Short mmCIF file of C-alpha atoms in Angstrom, two decimals:
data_model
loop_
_atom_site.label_atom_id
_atom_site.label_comp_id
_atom_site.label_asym_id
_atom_site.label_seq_id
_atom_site.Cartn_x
_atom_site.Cartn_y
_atom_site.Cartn_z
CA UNK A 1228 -9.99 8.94 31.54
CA UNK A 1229 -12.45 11.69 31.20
CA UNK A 1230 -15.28 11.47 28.32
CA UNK A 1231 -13.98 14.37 26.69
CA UNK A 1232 -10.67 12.38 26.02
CA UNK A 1233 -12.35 8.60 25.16
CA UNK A 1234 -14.85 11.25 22.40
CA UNK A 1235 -11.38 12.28 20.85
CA UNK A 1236 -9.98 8.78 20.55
CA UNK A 1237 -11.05 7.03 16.96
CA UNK A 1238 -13.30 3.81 17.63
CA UNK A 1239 -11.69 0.68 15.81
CA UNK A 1240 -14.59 0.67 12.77
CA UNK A 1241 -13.34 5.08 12.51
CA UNK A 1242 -10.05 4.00 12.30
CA UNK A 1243 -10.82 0.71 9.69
CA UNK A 1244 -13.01 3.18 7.63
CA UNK A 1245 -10.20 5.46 7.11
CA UNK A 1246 -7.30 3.18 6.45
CA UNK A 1247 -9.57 1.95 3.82
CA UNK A 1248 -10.19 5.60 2.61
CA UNK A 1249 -6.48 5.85 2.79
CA UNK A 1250 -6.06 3.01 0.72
CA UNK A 1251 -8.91 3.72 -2.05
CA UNK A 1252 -7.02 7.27 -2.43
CA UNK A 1253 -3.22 6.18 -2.94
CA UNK A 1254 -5.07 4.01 -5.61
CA UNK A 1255 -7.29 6.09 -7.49
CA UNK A 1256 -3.67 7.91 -7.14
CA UNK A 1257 -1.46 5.46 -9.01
CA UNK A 1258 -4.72 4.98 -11.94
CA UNK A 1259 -4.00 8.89 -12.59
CA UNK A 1260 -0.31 8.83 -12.55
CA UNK A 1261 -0.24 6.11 -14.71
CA UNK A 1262 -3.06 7.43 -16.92
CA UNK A 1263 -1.13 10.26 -16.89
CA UNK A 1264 2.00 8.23 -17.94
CA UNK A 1265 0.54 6.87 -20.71
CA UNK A 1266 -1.15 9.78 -22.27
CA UNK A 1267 2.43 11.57 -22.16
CA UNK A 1268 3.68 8.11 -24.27
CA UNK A 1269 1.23 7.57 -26.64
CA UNK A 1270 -1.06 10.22 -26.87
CA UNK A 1271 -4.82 10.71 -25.32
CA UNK A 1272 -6.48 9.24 -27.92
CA UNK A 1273 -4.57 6.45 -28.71
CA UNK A 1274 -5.12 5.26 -25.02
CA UNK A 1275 -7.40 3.25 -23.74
CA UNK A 1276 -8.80 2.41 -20.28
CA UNK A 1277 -7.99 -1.05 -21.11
CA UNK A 1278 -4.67 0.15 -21.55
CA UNK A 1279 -4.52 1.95 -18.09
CA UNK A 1280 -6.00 -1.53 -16.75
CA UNK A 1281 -3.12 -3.74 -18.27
CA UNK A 1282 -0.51 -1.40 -17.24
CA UNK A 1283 -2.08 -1.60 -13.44
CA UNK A 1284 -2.44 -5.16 -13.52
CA UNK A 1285 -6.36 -4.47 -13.21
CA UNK A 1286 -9.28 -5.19 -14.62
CA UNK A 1287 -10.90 -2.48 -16.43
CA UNK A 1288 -14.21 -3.18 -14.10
CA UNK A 1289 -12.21 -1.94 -11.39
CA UNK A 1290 -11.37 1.32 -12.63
CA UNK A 1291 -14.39 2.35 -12.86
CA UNK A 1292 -14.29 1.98 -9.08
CA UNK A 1293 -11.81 4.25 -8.84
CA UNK A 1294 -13.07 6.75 -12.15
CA UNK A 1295 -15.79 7.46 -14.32
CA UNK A 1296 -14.24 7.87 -17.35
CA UNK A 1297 -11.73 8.26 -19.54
CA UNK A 1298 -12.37 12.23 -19.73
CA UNK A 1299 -12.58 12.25 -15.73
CA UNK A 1300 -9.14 11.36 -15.94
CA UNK A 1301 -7.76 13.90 -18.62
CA UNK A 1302 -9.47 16.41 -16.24
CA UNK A 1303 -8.17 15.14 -13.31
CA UNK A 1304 -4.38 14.80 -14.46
CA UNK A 1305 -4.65 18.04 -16.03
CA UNK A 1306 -6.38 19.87 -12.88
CA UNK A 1307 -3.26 18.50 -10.87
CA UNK A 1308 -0.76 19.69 -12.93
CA UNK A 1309 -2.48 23.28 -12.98
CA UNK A 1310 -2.76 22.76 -9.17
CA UNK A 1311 1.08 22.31 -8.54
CA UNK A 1312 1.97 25.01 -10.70
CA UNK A 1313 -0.13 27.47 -9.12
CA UNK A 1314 1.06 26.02 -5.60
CA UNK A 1315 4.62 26.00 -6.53
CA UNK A 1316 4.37 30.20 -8.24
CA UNK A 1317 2.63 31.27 -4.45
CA UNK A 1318 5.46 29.10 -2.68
CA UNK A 1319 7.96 30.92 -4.70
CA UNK A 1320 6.41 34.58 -4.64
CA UNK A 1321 5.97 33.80 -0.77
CA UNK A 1322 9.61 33.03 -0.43
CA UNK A 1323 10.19 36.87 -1.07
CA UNK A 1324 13.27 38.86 -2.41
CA UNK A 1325 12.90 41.09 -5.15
CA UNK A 1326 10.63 40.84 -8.37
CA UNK A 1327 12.99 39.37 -10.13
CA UNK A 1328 14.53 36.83 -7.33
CA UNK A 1329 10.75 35.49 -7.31
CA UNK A 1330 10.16 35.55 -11.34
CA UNK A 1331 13.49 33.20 -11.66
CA UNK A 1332 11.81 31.23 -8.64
CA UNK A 1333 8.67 30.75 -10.14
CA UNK A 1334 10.26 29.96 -13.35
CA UNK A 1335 12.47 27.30 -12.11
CA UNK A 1336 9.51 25.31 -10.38
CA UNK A 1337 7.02 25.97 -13.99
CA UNK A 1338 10.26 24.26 -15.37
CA UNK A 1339 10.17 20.98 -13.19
CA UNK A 1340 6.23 20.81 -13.27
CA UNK A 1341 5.88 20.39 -16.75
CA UNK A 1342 8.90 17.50 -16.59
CA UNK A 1343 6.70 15.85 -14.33
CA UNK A 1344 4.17 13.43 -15.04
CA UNK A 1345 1.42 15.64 -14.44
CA UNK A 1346 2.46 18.81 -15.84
CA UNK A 1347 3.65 17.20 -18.87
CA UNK A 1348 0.15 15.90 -19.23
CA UNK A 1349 -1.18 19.62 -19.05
CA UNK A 1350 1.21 20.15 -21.76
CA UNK A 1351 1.14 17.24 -24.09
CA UNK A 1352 -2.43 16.64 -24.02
CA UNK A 1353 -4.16 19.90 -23.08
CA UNK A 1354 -7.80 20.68 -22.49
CA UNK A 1355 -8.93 20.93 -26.26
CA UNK A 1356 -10.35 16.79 -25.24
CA UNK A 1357 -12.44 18.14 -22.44
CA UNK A 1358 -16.23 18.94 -22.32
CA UNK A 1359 -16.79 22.91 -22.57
CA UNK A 1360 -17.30 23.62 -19.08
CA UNK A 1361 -14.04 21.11 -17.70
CA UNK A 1362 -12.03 23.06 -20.46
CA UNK A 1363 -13.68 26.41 -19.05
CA UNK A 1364 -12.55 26.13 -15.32
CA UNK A 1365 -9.22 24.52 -16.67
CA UNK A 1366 -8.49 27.82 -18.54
CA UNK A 1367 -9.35 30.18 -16.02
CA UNK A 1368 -6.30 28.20 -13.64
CA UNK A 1369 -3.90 28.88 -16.85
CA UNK A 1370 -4.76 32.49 -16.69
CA UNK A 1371 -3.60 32.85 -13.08
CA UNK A 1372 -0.44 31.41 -14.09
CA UNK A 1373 -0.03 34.30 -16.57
CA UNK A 1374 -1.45 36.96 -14.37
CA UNK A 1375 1.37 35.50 -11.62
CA UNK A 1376 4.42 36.25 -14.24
CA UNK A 1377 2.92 38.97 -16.03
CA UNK A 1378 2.58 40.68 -12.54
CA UNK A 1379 6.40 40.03 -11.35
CA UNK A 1380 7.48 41.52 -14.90
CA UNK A 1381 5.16 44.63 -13.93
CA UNK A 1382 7.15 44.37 -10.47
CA UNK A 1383 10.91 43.57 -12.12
CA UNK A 1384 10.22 46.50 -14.87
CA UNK A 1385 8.71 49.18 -11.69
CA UNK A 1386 11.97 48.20 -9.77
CA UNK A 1387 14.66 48.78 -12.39
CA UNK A 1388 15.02 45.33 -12.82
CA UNK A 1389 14.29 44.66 -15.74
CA UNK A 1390 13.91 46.89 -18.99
CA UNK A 1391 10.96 48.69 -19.78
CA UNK A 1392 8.99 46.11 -21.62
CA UNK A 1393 5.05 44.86 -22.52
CA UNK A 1394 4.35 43.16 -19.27
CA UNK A 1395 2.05 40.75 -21.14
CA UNK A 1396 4.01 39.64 -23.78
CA UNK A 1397 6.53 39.23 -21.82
CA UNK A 1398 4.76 36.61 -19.35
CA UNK A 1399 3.17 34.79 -22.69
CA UNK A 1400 6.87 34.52 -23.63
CA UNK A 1401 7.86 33.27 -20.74
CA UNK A 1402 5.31 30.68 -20.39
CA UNK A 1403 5.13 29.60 -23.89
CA UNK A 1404 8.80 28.66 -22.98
CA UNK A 1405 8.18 27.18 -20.25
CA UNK A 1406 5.77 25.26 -21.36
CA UNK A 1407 7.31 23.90 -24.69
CA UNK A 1408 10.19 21.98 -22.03
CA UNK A 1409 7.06 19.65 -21.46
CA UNK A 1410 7.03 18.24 -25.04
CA UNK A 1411 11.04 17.73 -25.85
CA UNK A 1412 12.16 16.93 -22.40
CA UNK A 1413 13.82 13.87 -22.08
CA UNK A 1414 14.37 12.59 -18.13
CA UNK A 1415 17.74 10.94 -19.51
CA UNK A 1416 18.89 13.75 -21.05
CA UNK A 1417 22.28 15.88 -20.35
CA UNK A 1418 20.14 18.72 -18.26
CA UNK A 1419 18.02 18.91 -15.32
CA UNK A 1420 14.66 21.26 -15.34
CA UNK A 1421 16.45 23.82 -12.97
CA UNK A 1422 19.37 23.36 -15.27
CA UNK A 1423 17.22 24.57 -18.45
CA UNK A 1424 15.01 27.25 -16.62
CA UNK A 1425 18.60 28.89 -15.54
#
């Protein structure tokens, strides 16, 4: 075997280092999903980290391995939900058709964010709990949510699509729908989030 090819292969401690990396990830993972969980059930401030711990089966010592804080978290559950909205809109938009096939797209996935742990959190709890600059940076992501529907309503209106209109409040329309499924949906309830977006 050349070196070139033994370089390339992991040594045993590379490959122990990053199963444990692996391993410290999936569970900082499951203490923001559950964080998350719990703030959509009972609210953000009527949750503690001792809560989070219990649910785990933790102590609340080893959170902290995992998180700093209590606000950390908010930010971080928050951040994720903006971060598969955003991901889902380009996926959709990507996808092509016509301004209109990709507005109905994009709605469709805002629709099953927000019923998701994550994006219900974004909903729910907000970013009026978060330090100035956190709540900053979280508000410029919500504006390129808007900008992405306000600019496929420019696009739908441009290609006869849809009826001359105020692109803007159009898109705040939209997403203030939208967004409102995030704090009445029920996941035992008669319809599915594609079901409600169409």
């Amino acid at each position: 075997m050349s070196n070139s090819t033994e370089s390339s292969i992991p040594s045993l401690s590379q490959q122990r280092r990053s199963a444990r990396e692996l391993n410290r990830l999936a569970k900082r993972q499951a203490v923001l999903s559950t964080a998350a969980q719990m703030f959509n059930e009972r609210g953000f401030h009527a949750t503690s980290l001792d809560d989070v711990a219990a649910r785990l089966g933790v102590s609340k010592p080893t959170l902290y391995y995992y998180v700093k804080s209590k606000d950390q978290i908010l930010l971080e559950c928050v951040q994720q939900g903006l971060e598969m909205t955003l991901e889902g809109i380009e996926v959709s938009r990507r996808a092509g058709g016509s301004a209109l096939d990709q507005l109905e797209a994009c709605m469709r996935v805002y629709a099953r964010i927000v019923t998701m742990d994550f994006g219900m959190c974004l909903i729910r709890v907000g970013d009026e709990q978060l330090p100035p600059d956190s709540r900053k940076a979280l508000r410029r992501m919500k504006a390129q949510i808007d900008l992405a529907f306000r600019r496929l309503v420019e696009a739908g209106v441009q290609q006869g699509l849809l009826a001359p209109c105020d692109p803007k409040m159009v898109a705040f329309m939209i997403g203030g729908a939208l967004s409102w499924i995030g704090r009445w949906y029920d996941r035992g309830g008669a319809y599915d989030p594609d079901e409600i977006a169409d």
